[in-house]
PDB file of C-alpha atoms and ligand atoms in Angstrom:
ATOM      1  CA  MET A1489     173.750  48.431 145.470  1.00  0.00           C
ATOM      2  CA  ALA A1490     173.263  52.061 146.243  1.00  0.00           C
ATOM      3  CA  ARG A1491     170.326  53.672 144.053  1.00  0.00           C
ATOM      4  CA  LEU A1492     171.539  55.551 141.086  1.00  0.00           C
ATOM      5  CA  ALA A1493     170.874  59.424 140.720  1.00  0.00           C
ATOM      6  CA  MET A1494     171.269  61.494 137.733  1.00  0.00           C
ATOM      7  CA  VAL A1495     171.455  65.232 138.322  1.00  0.00           C
ATOM      8  CA  THR A1496     171.274  67.506 135.255  1.00  0.00           C
ATOM      9  CA  GLY A1497     173.565  70.718 135.339  1.00  0.00           C
ATOM     10  CA  GLY A1498     174.957  68.658 138.200  1.00  0.00           C
ATOM     11  CA  GLN A1499     178.485  69.873 138.392  1.00  0.00           C
ATOM     12  CA  ARG A1500     177.975  73.645 138.956  1.00  0.00           C
ATOM     13  CA  GLY A1501     175.996  75.955 141.292  1.00  0.00           C
ATOM     14  CA  ILE A1502     172.971  74.393 142.949  1.00  0.00           C
ATOM     15  CA  GLY A1503     173.443  71.107 140.878  1.00  0.00           C
ATOM     16  CA  ALA A1504     176.877  70.533 142.151  1.00  0.00           C
ATOM     17  CA  ALA A1505     175.532  70.688 145.648  1.00  0.00           C
ATOM     18  CA  ILE A1506     172.913  68.443 144.994  1.00  0.00           C
ATOM     19  CA  SER A1507     175.081  65.893 143.445  1.00  0.00           C
ATOM     20  CA  GLU A1508     177.270  66.136 146.498  1.00  0.00           C
ATOM     21  CA  GLY A1509     174.435  65.964 148.743  1.00  0.00           C
ATOM     22  CA  LEU A1510     172.964  62.641 147.207  1.00  0.00           C
ATOM     23  CA  LYS A1511     176.589  61.265 147.304  1.00  0.00           C
ATOM     24  CA  ALA A1512     176.724  62.001 150.982  1.00  0.00           C
ATOM     25  CA  ALA A1513     173.468  60.199 151.590  1.00  0.00           C
ATOM     26  CA  GLY A1514     174.836  57.113 149.996  1.00  0.00           C
ATOM     27  CA  ARG A1515     173.731  57.514 146.479  1.00  0.00           C
ATOM     28  CA  ARG A1516     175.591  56.593 143.328  1.00  0.00           C
ATOM     29  CA  VAL A1517     175.537  59.891 141.352  1.00  0.00           C
ATOM     30  CA  ILE A1518     176.114  60.809 137.561  1.00  0.00           C
ATOM     31  CA  ALA A1519     176.120  64.543 136.721  1.00  0.00           C
ATOM     32  CA  SER A1520     175.292  66.077 133.312  1.00  0.00           C
ATOM     33  CA  TYR A1521     176.678  69.264 131.889  1.00  0.00           C
ATOM     34  CA  ALA A1522     176.340  71.320 128.690  1.00  0.00           C
ATOM     35  CA  GLY A1523     179.547  72.680 127.739  1.00  0.00           C
ATOM     36  CA  ASN A1524     182.248  73.467 130.460  1.00  0.00           C
ATOM     37  CA  ASP A1525     184.605  70.432 130.044  1.00  0.00           C
ATOM     38  CA  ALA A1526     187.234  72.033 132.350  1.00  0.00           C
ATOM     39  CA  ALA A1527     184.748  72.558 135.066  1.00  0.00           C
ATOM     40  CA  ALA A1528     183.406  69.167 134.764  1.00  0.00           C
ATOM     41  CA  ALA A1529     186.791  67.507 134.900  1.00  0.00           C
ATOM     42  CA  GLU A1530     187.756  69.480 138.066  1.00  0.00           C
ATOM     43  CA  PHE A1531     184.369  68.547 139.552  1.00  0.00           C
ATOM     44  CA  THR A1532     185.109  64.773 138.887  1.00  0.00           C
ATOM     45  CA  GLU A1533     188.435  65.052 140.186  1.00  0.00           C
ATOM     46  CA  ARG A1534     187.355  66.731 143.446  1.00  0.00           C
ATOM     47  CA  THR A1535     184.338  64.580 144.124  1.00  0.00           C
ATOM     48  CA  GLY A1536     184.752  61.369 142.338  1.00  0.00           C
ATOM     49  CA  ILE A1537     181.307  62.149 140.612  1.00  0.00           C
ATOM     50  CA  PRO A1538     181.381  60.916 136.931  1.00  0.00           C
ATOM     51  CA  CYS A1539     179.995  63.747 134.423  1.00  0.00           C
ATOM     52  CA  ILE A1540     178.309  63.207 131.200  1.00  0.00           C
ATOM     53  CA  LYS A1541     177.913  66.128 128.436  1.00  0.00           C
ATOM     54  CA  PHE A1542     174.766  66.591 126.533  1.00  0.00           C
ATOM     55  CA  ASP A1543     172.388  69.234 125.746  1.00  0.00           C
ATOM     56  CA  VAL A1544     169.130  68.644 127.976  1.00  0.00           C
ATOM     57  CA  SER A1545     167.147  70.880 125.321  1.00  0.00           C
ATOM     58  CA  ASP A1546     167.745  68.198 122.550  1.00  0.00           C
ATOM     59  CA  PHE A1547     165.442  65.282 123.024  1.00  0.00           C
ATOM     60  CA  ASP A1548     167.583  62.576 121.005  1.00  0.00           C
ATOM     61  CA  ALA A1549     170.713  63.497 123.136  1.00  0.00           C
ATOM     62  CA  CYS A1550     168.708  63.074 126.138  1.00  0.00           C
ATOM     63  CA  LEU A1551     167.547  59.485 125.269  1.00  0.00           C
ATOM     64  CA  ALA A1552     170.930  58.649 124.096  1.00  0.00           C
ATOM     65  CA  ALA A1553     172.691  59.900 127.229  1.00  0.00           C
ATOM     66  CA  VAL A1554     170.271  58.115 129.539  1.00  0.00           C
ATOM     67  CA  ALA A1555     170.635  54.751 127.533  1.00  0.00           C
ATOM     68  CA  LYS A1556     174.443  55.036 127.910  1.00  0.00           C
ATOM     69  CA  VAL A1557     174.142  55.737 131.623  1.00  0.00           C
ATOM     70  CA  GLN A1558     171.871  52.889 132.276  1.00  0.00           C
ATOM     71  CA  GLU A1559     174.052  50.423 130.127  1.00  0.00           C
ATOM     72  CA  GLU A1560     177.113  51.392 132.048  1.00  0.00           C
ATOM     73  CA  HIS A1561     175.631  51.883 135.685  1.00  0.00           C
ATOM     74  CA  GLY A1562     172.204  50.222 135.721  1.00  0.00           C
ATOM     75  CA  PRO A1563     168.860  51.994 135.921  1.00  0.00           C
ATOM     76  CA  ILE A1564     168.524  55.375 137.001  1.00  0.00           C
ATOM     77  CA  GLU A1565     166.131  55.597 140.100  1.00  0.00           C
ATOM     78  CA  ILE A1566     166.517  59.193 141.021  1.00  0.00           C
ATOM     79  CA  LEU A1567     166.474  61.863 138.507  1.00  0.00           C
ATOM     80  CA  VAL A1568     166.783  65.640 139.450  1.00  0.00           C
ATOM     81  CA  ASN A1569     166.109  67.922 136.662  1.00  0.00           C
ATOM     82  CA  ASN A1570     168.152  70.844 137.717  1.00  0.00           C
ATOM     83  CA  ALA A1571     169.704  72.342 134.543  1.00  0.00           C
ATOM     84  CA  GLY A1572     168.508  75.887 133.681  1.00  0.00           C
ATOM     85  CA  ILE A1573     169.526  79.095 132.159  1.00  0.00           C
ATOM     86  CA  THR A1574     168.503  82.696 132.268  1.00  0.00           C
ATOM     87  CA  ARG A1575     168.157  85.105 129.398  1.00  0.00           C
ATOM     88  CA  ASP A1576     166.814  88.153 131.186  1.00  0.00           C
ATOM     89  CA  ALA A1577     165.272  90.982 129.479  1.00  0.00           C
ATOM     90  CA  MET A1578     162.189  93.296 129.608  1.00  0.00           C
ATOM     91  CA  MET A1579     159.584  92.225 127.241  1.00  0.00           C
ATOM     92  CA  ARG A1580     160.486  94.946 124.601  1.00  0.00           C
ATOM     93  CA  LYS A1581     163.875  93.453 124.366  1.00  0.00           C
ATOM     94  CA  LEU A1582     162.907  89.778 124.777  1.00  0.00           C
ATOM     95  CA  THR A1583     163.902  88.022 121.429  1.00  0.00           C
ATOM     96  CA  ARG A1584     161.979  84.869 120.195  1.00  0.00           C
ATOM     97  CA  GLN A1585     165.361  83.209 120.568  1.00  0.00           C
ATOM     98  CA  MET A1586     165.526  84.284 124.040  1.00  0.00           C
ATOM     99  CA  TRP A1587     162.026  82.865 124.778  1.00  0.00           C
ATOM    100  CA  ASP A1588     162.845  79.332 122.980  1.00  0.00           C
ATOM    101  CA  ASP A1589     166.212  78.868 124.563  1.00  0.00           C
ATOM    102  CA  VAL A1590     164.851  79.211 128.190  1.00  0.00           C
ATOM    103  CA  ILE A1591     161.722  77.269 127.467  1.00  0.00           C
ATOM    104  CA  ASP A1592     163.594  74.623 125.630  1.00  0.00           C
ATOM    105  CA  THR A1593     166.370  74.232 128.279  1.00  0.00           C
ATOM    106  CA  ASN A1594     164.443  74.689 131.446  1.00  0.00           C
ATOM    107  CA  LEU A1595     161.098  73.162 130.619  1.00  0.00           C
ATOM    108  CA  GLY A1596     161.544  70.984 127.687  1.00  0.00           C
ATOM    109  CA  SER A1597     164.472  69.462 129.349  1.00  0.00           C
ATOM    110  CA  CYS A1598     161.968  68.045 132.314  1.00  0.00           C
ATOM    111  CA  TYR A1599     159.896  66.256 129.521  1.00  0.00           C
ATOM    112  CA  ASN A1600     163.052  64.789 127.599  1.00  0.00           C
ATOM    113  CA  MET A1601     164.655  63.548 130.747  1.00  0.00           C
ATOM    114  CA  CYS A1602     161.305  62.051 132.351  1.00  0.00           C
ATOM    115  CA  LYS A1603     160.226  60.511 128.907  1.00  0.00           C
ATOM    116  CA  ALA A1604     163.898  58.847 128.885  1.00  0.00           C
ATOM    117  CA  VAL A1605     163.779  57.386 132.494  1.00  0.00           C
ATOM    118  CA  TRP A1606     159.792  56.672 132.765  1.00  0.00           C
ATOM    119  CA  ASP A1607     159.449  53.458 131.271  1.00  0.00           C
ATOM    120  CA  ASN A1608     162.115  51.776 133.453  1.00  0.00           C
ATOM    121  CA  MET A1609     160.874  53.570 136.416  1.00  0.00           C
ATOM    122  CA  SER A1610     157.494  52.222 135.890  1.00  0.00           C
ATOM    123  CA  ALA A1611     158.516  48.640 135.174  1.00  0.00           C
ATOM    124  CA  ALA A1612     160.748  48.616 138.423  1.00  0.00           C
ATOM    125  CA  LYS A1613     157.871  50.204 140.414  1.00  0.00           C
ATOM    126  CA  PHE A1614     160.373  52.920 142.077  1.00  0.00           C
ATOM    127  CA  GLY A1615     161.344  56.355 141.082  1.00  0.00           C
ATOM    128  CA  ARG A1616     162.163  59.617 142.596  1.00  0.00           C
ATOM    129  CA  ILE A1617     161.942  62.676 140.522  1.00  0.00           C
ATOM    130  CA  VAL A1618     162.564  66.265 141.550  1.00  0.00           C
ATOM    131  CA  ASN A1619     162.267  69.155 139.472  1.00  0.00           C
ATOM    132  CA  ILE A1620     163.900  72.485 140.257  1.00  0.00           C
ATOM    133  CA  GLY A1621     161.389  75.153 139.716  1.00  0.00           C
ATOM    134  CA  SER A1622     161.865  78.644 141.192  1.00  0.00           C
ATOM    135  CA  VAL A1623     160.453  81.576 143.500  1.00  0.00           C
ATOM    136  CA  ASN A1624     160.135  83.198 140.178  1.00  0.00           C
ATOM    137  CA  GLY A1625     157.831  80.670 138.571  1.00  0.00           C
ATOM    138  CA  GLN A1626     155.587  81.119 141.606  1.00  0.00           C
ATOM    139  CA  ALA A1627     155.452  84.891 141.913  1.00  0.00           C
ATOM    140  CA  GLY A1628     156.891  86.201 138.593  1.00  0.00           C
ATOM    141  CA  GLN A1629     159.798  88.503 138.054  1.00  0.00           C
ATOM    142  CA  LEU A1630     160.251  91.546 136.023  1.00  0.00           C
ATOM    143  CA  GLY A1631     162.766  90.883 133.277  1.00  0.00           C
ATOM    144  CA  GLN A1632     161.911  87.045 133.273  1.00  0.00           C
ATOM    145  CA  VAL A1633     158.765  86.526 131.289  1.00  0.00           C
ATOM    146  CA  ASN A1634     160.634  83.439 129.675  1.00  0.00           C
ATOM    147  CA  TYR A1635     162.161  81.991 132.799  1.00  0.00           C
ATOM    148  CA  ALA A1636     158.948  82.609 135.054  1.00  0.00           C
ATOM    149  CA  ALA A1637     156.912  80.865 132.441  1.00  0.00           C
ATOM    150  CA  ALA A1638     159.309  77.942 132.238  1.00  0.00           C
ATOM    151  CA  LYS A1639     159.547  77.606 135.891  1.00  0.00           C
ATOM    152  CA  SER A1640     155.869  77.960 136.369  1.00  0.00           C
ATOM    153  CA  GLY A1641     155.470  75.332 133.826  1.00  0.00           C
ATOM    154  CA  ILE A1642     157.671  72.987 135.754  1.00  0.00           C
ATOM    155  CA  HIS A1643     155.277  73.301 138.739  1.00  0.00           C
ATOM    156  CA  GLY A1644     152.187  72.304 136.632  1.00  0.00           C
ATOM    157  CA  PHE A1645     154.429  69.370 134.762  1.00  0.00           C
ATOM    158  CA  THR A1646     155.306  68.093 138.383  1.00  0.00           C
ATOM    159  CA  LYS A1647     151.715  67.743 139.660  1.00  0.00           C
ATOM    160  CA  ALA A1648     150.510  66.018 136.366  1.00  0.00           C
ATOM    161  CA  LEU A1649     153.354  63.553 136.350  1.00  0.00           C
ATOM    162  CA  ALA A1650     153.101  62.898 139.998  1.00  0.00           C
ATOM    163  CA  GLN A1651     149.352  61.649 139.254  1.00  0.00           C
ATOM    164  CA  GLU A1652     150.640  59.274 136.531  1.00  0.00           C
ATOM    165  CA  GLY A1653     153.669  57.973 138.453  1.00  0.00           C
ATOM    166  CA  ALA A1654     151.703  57.299 141.831  1.00  0.00           C
ATOM    167  CA  ARG A1655     150.556  53.619 140.959  1.00  0.00           C
ATOM    168  CA  ASN A1656     154.093  52.690 140.338  1.00  0.00           C
ATOM    169  CA  GLN A1657     155.439  54.292 143.382  1.00  0.00           C
ATOM    170  CA  ILE A1658     157.133  57.048 141.405  1.00  0.00           C
ATOM    171  CA  THR A1659     157.227  60.250 143.297  1.00  0.00           C
ATOM    172  CA  VAL A1660     157.563  63.481 141.562  1.00  0.00           C
ATOM    173  CA  ASN A1661     158.058  66.557 143.409  1.00  0.00           C
ATOM    174  CA  ALA A1662     159.578  70.242 142.765  1.00  0.00           C
ATOM    175  CA  ILE A1663     161.469  72.648 144.807  1.00  0.00           C
ATOM    176  CA  ALA A1664     161.207  76.219 144.508  1.00  0.00           C
ATOM    177  CA  PRO A1665     164.719  78.018 145.301  1.00  0.00           C
ATOM    178  CA  GLY A1666     164.682  81.481 146.104  1.00  0.00           C
ATOM    179  CA  TYR A1667     167.723  83.594 145.443  1.00  0.00           C
ATOM    180  CA  VAL A1668     170.845  81.395 145.883  1.00  0.00           C
ATOM    181  CA  ASP A1669     174.429  82.517 146.030  1.00  0.00           C
ATOM    182  CA  THR A1670     175.304  81.103 142.627  1.00  0.00           C
ATOM    183  CA  GLU A1671     176.895  82.663 139.365  1.00  0.00           C
ATOM    184  CA  MET A1672     173.408  82.951 137.947  1.00  0.00           C
ATOM    185  CA  VAL A1673     172.269  85.286 140.717  1.00  0.00           C
ATOM    186  CA  ARG A1674     175.554  86.980 140.896  1.00  0.00           C
ATOM    187  CA  ALA A1675     174.859  88.029 137.262  1.00  0.00           C
ATOM    188  CA  VAL A1676     171.969  90.143 138.334  1.00  0.00           C
ATOM    189  CA  PRO A1677     172.633  93.786 138.276  1.00  0.00           C
ATOM    190  CA  ALA A1678     173.896  94.753 141.825  1.00  0.00           C
ATOM    191  CA  ASP A1679     171.354  97.550 142.391  1.00  0.00           C
ATOM    192  CA  VAL A1680     168.448  95.065 141.761  1.00  0.00           C
ATOM    193  CA  LEU A1681     169.822  92.202 143.659  1.00  0.00           C
ATOM    194  CA  GLU A1682     170.469  94.639 146.666  1.00  0.00           C
ATOM    195  CA  LYS A1683     166.681  95.350 146.402  1.00  0.00           C
ATOM    196  CA  ILE A1684     165.562  91.867 146.143  1.00  0.00           C
ATOM    197  CA  ILE A1685     167.656  90.794 149.179  1.00  0.00           C
ATOM    198  CA  ALA A1686     166.086  93.507 151.069  1.00  0.00           C
ATOM    199  CA  ARG A1687     162.779  91.690 150.585  1.00  0.00           C
ATOM    200  CA  ILE A1688     163.918  88.290 151.990  1.00  0.00           C
ATOM    201  CA  PRO A1689     162.846  87.962 155.534  1.00  0.00           C
ATOM    202  CA  ARG A1690     165.742  85.757 156.293  1.00  0.00           C
ATOM    203  CA  GLY A1691     167.881  88.534 155.274  1.00  0.00           C
ATOM    204  CA  ARG A1692     170.542  86.558 153.143  1.00  0.00           C
ATOM    205  CA  LEU A1693     170.804  84.768 149.763  1.00  0.00           C
ATOM    206  CA  GLY A1694     170.369  81.081 150.083  1.00  0.00           C
ATOM    207  CA  THR A1695     173.031  78.651 149.814  1.00  0.00           C
ATOM    208  CA  ALA A1696     173.327  75.905 147.201  1.00  0.00           C
ATOM    209  CA  GLN A1697     173.501  73.478 150.239  1.00  0.00           C
ATOM    210  CA  ASP A1698     170.219  74.827 151.481  1.00  0.00           C
ATOM    211  CA  ILE A1699     168.407  73.485 148.132  1.00  0.00           C
ATOM    212  CA  ALA A1700     170.578  70.229 148.155  1.00  0.00           C
ATOM    213  CA  ARG A1701     169.080  69.220 151.488  1.00  0.00           C
ATOM    214  CA  GLY A1702     165.536  69.387 150.196  1.00  0.00           C
ATOM    215  CA  VAL A1703     166.615  67.310 147.212  1.00  0.00           C
ATOM    216  CA  VAL A1704     168.061  64.603 149.591  1.00  0.00           C
ATOM    217  CA  PHE A1705     164.826  64.563 151.854  1.00  0.00           C
ATOM    218  CA  LEU A1706     162.611  64.212 148.451  1.00  0.00           C
ATOM    219  CA  THR A1707     164.431  61.604 147.169  1.00  0.00           C
ATOM    220  CA  ALA A1708     164.900  59.393 150.225  1.00  0.00           C
ATOM    221  CA  ASP A1709     163.066  55.959 150.031  1.00  0.00           C
ATOM    222  CA  GLU A1710     161.125  57.149 153.073  1.00  0.00           C
ATOM    223  CA  ALA A1711     159.586  59.971 151.106  1.00  0.00           C
ATOM    224  CA  ASP A1712     157.251  57.550 149.249  1.00  0.00           C
ATOM    225  CA  PHE A1713     153.941  59.472 150.600  1.00  0.00           C
ATOM    226  CA  ILE A1714     155.302  63.003 149.392  1.00  0.00           C
ATOM    227  CA  THR A1715     154.296  63.348 145.724  1.00  0.00           C
ATOM    228  CA  GLY A1716     153.389  66.217 143.443  1.00  0.00           C
ATOM    229  CA  SER A1717     154.420  68.811 146.041  1.00  0.00           C
ATOM    230  CA  THR A1718     156.679  71.853 145.867  1.00  0.00           C
ATOM    231  CA  LEU A1719     158.951  72.617 148.555  1.00  0.00           C
ATOM    232  CA  SER A1720     159.797  76.475 148.776  1.00  0.00           C
ATOM    233  CA  ILE A1721     163.467  77.104 150.043  1.00  0.00           C
ATOM    234  CA  ASN A1722     163.329  80.711 149.782  1.00  0.00           C
ATOM    235  CA  GLY A1723     164.063  82.456 152.989  1.00  0.00           C
ATOM    236  CA  GLY A1724     160.603  83.453 153.399  1.00  0.00           C
ATOM    237  CA  GLN A1725     160.738  85.599 150.257  1.00  0.00           C
ATOM    238  CA  HIS A1726     157.484  84.059 148.884  1.00  0.00           C
ATOM    239  CA  MET A1727     155.036  82.203 151.030  1.00  0.00           C
ATOM    240  CA  TYR A1728     152.798  80.117 148.553  1.00  0.00           C
TER     241      TYR A1728
HETATM  242  N1  LIG B1966     158.835  98.337 137.414  1.00  0.00           N
HETATM  243  C1  LIG B1966     158.434  98.609 136.166  1.00  0.00           C
HETATM  244  N2  LIG B1966     159.641  99.081 135.099  1.00  0.00           N
HETATM  245  C2  LIG B1966     160.859  99.115 135.825  1.00  0.00           C
HETATM  246  C3  LIG B1966     161.072  98.465 137.023  1.00  0.00           C
HETATM  247  C4  LIG B1966     159.917  98.011 137.777  1.00  0.00           C
HETATM  248  N3  LIG B1966     160.334  97.644 139.105  1.00  0.00           N
HETATM  249  N4  LIG B1966     162.447  98.677 137.102  1.00  0.00           N
HETATM  250  C5  LIG B1966     162.907  99.285 135.867  1.00  0.00           C
HETATM  251  N5  LIG B1966     161.855  99.375 135.111  1.00  0.00           N
HETATM  252  C6  LIG B1966     162.036 100.146 133.845  1.00  0.00           C
HETATM  253  C7  LIG B1966     162.996 101.169 133.840  1.00  0.00           C
HETATM  254  O1  LIG B1966     162.507 102.277 134.368  1.00  0.00           O
HETATM  255  C8  LIG B1966     163.305 101.428 132.343  1.00  0.00           C
HETATM  256  O2  LIG B1966     162.266 102.048 131.834  1.00  0.00           O
HETATM  257  P1  LIG B1966     162.696 103.130 130.749  1.00  0.00           P
HETATM  258  O3  LIG B1966     163.641 102.453 129.867  1.00  0.00           O
HETATM  259  O4  LIG B1966     161.260 103.437 130.241  1.00  0.00           O
HETATM  260  O5  LIG B1966     163.367 104.115 131.595  1.00  0.00           O
HETATM  261  C9  LIG B1966     163.346  99.852 132.086  1.00  0.00           C
HETATM  262  O6  LIG B1966     162.495  99.189 132.952  1.00  0.00           O
HETATM  263  C10 LIG B1966     164.637  99.110 131.838  1.00  0.00           C
HETATM  264  O7  LIG B1966     164.640  98.448 130.908  1.00  0.00           O
HETATM  265  P2  LIG B1966     165.908  97.928 129.961  1.00  0.00           P
HETATM  266  O8  LIG B1966     165.520  96.844 129.273  1.00  0.00           O
HETATM  267  O9  LIG B1966     166.726  99.041 129.487  1.00  0.00           O
HETATM  268  O10 LIG B1966     166.710  97.404 131.574  1.00  0.00           O
HETATM  269  P3  LIG B1966     168.096  96.693 131.723  1.00  0.00           P
HETATM  270  O11 LIG B1966     168.643  96.239 130.312  1.00  0.00           O
HETATM  271  O12 LIG B1966     168.891  97.598 132.354  1.00  0.00           O
HETATM  272  O13 LIG B1966     167.903  95.383 132.507  1.00  0.00           O
HETATM  273  C11 LIG B1966     166.925  93.314 133.439  1.00  0.00           C
HETATM  274  C12 LIG B1966     166.595  94.696 132.721  1.00  0.00           C
HETATM  275  C13 LIG B1966     167.830  92.504 132.407  1.00  0.00           C
HETATM  276  C14 LIG B1966     165.606  92.765 133.545  1.00  0.00           C
HETATM  277  C15 LIG B1966     167.504  93.665 134.584  1.00  0.00           C
HETATM  278  O14 LIG B1966     166.715  94.460 135.494  1.00  0.00           O
HETATM  279  C16 LIG B1966     167.714  92.490 135.474  1.00  0.00           C
HETATM  280  O15 LIG B1966     168.514  91.533 135.056  1.00  0.00           O
HETATM  281  N6  LIG B1966     166.831  92.119 136.549  1.00  0.00           N
HETATM  282  C17 LIG B1966     167.069  91.041 137.374  1.00  0.00           C
HETATM  283  C18 LIG B1966     165.791  89.939 137.081  1.00  0.00           C
HETATM  284  C19 LIG B1966     166.126  88.730 137.920  1.00  0.00           C
HETATM  285  O16 LIG B1966     165.783  88.888 139.139  1.00  0.00           O
HETATM  286  N7  LIG B1966     166.538  87.666 137.581  1.00  0.00           N
HETATM  287  C20 LIG B1966     166.823  86.566 138.327  1.00  0.00           C
HETATM  288  C21 LIG B1966     168.120  85.611 137.976  1.00  0.00           C
HETATM  289  S1  LIG B1966     168.511  84.648 139.033  1.00  0.00           S
HETATM  290  C22 LIG B1966     167.264  83.366 138.659  1.00  0.00           C
HETATM  291  O17 LIG B1966     166.535  83.489 137.979  1.00  0.00           O
HETATM  292  C23 LIG B1966     167.305  82.461 139.779  1.00  0.00           C
HETATM  293  C24 LIG B1966     166.017  81.919 140.486  1.00  0.00           C
HETATM  294  O18 LIG B1966     165.358  81.029 140.169  1.00  0.00           O
HETATM  295  C25 LIG B1966     165.648  83.144 141.602  1.00  0.00           C
END
C-alpha cells in the first residue's frame, strides 16, 4: 500500500502544495488544519485529500488526532511539520502572548507531532520527517524575534532528533523556505516586502511548489542517507 503522509497546516499555502505534491508522488495524504472549515472542505473537494481539524500547539489534541488517523488509515510513515503562524512586532510591542503563540504553534507543534508518531515509526524501522523552518530562523528578521526563535529552534530540533532516529531508519530533515508567495508573506507591509524582494538574487518570491518539491525529495524512500540536513529554498537570499 502507498505510504501514508500527514501534513500539518496542509490545506493552505505552502502546506497545500506539499500535500498535493506528495499525493502526485503516489503517497496517501492527510492534511491537518486549525480552523478554516470552508477552506478545508474546498481543498478536500478539489484534491480528494482528507483534512482533520485540531490545534497543533495542543499536545493532547495532537496525540488524539494521530491516534484517530492511524486507526482509520494505518501508520503515519511521513510527517511534515508545516503548520505555522506569524505574530510580527518590534520587541517593544511584542507581548508575552505573541511570543507564546508563535513558540507553541511553530516549535511546540514539532515536539507534539513527532512525539505522537515516534514510537510507531521506531517500531516499523521507517520514517520520514520534514520540519518546515525558515530563512528567518537562519538569518533573523527584524520584527520577528518570536518567529525567528521558533524557526531557529526547529533547525536544532531537527539535528538532535535525526541522531536519535538514524538507528531506526527514520530520517529527520528541515527545509528553510525563503519568502514564498502566500497569504502570510502578502501580509508583510508592501514597502517592507519590496525591500526584501530586492535582496533576493533570484529576483522573485518563491512559489509554494518550489518548497513542495523539496519535501517530495526528502521524503522519498531513496532519500535514506539524507538526515539532519537543512535544505534552503530561498532564491539565494541567504546562503547558509
Ligand atoms: N532597523 C531598525 N529600525 C527600524 C528598521 C530597521 N531596518 N525599520 C524600521 N525601524 C524602526 C522605525 O524607524 C520605527 O522606529 P521609530 O518608531 O523609533 O521611528 C520602528 O522600527 C517601527 O516600529 P513599529 O512597531 O511602529 O513598526 P510597525 O508597526 O510599522 O511594523 C513590523 C513593524 C510589524 C515588524 C513590520 O515592519 C513588518 O511586518 N515587517 C516585516 C517582518 C517580516 O519580514 N515578516 C516576515 C513574514 S513572512 C514569514 O515569516 C515567512 C518566512 O518564513 C519567510
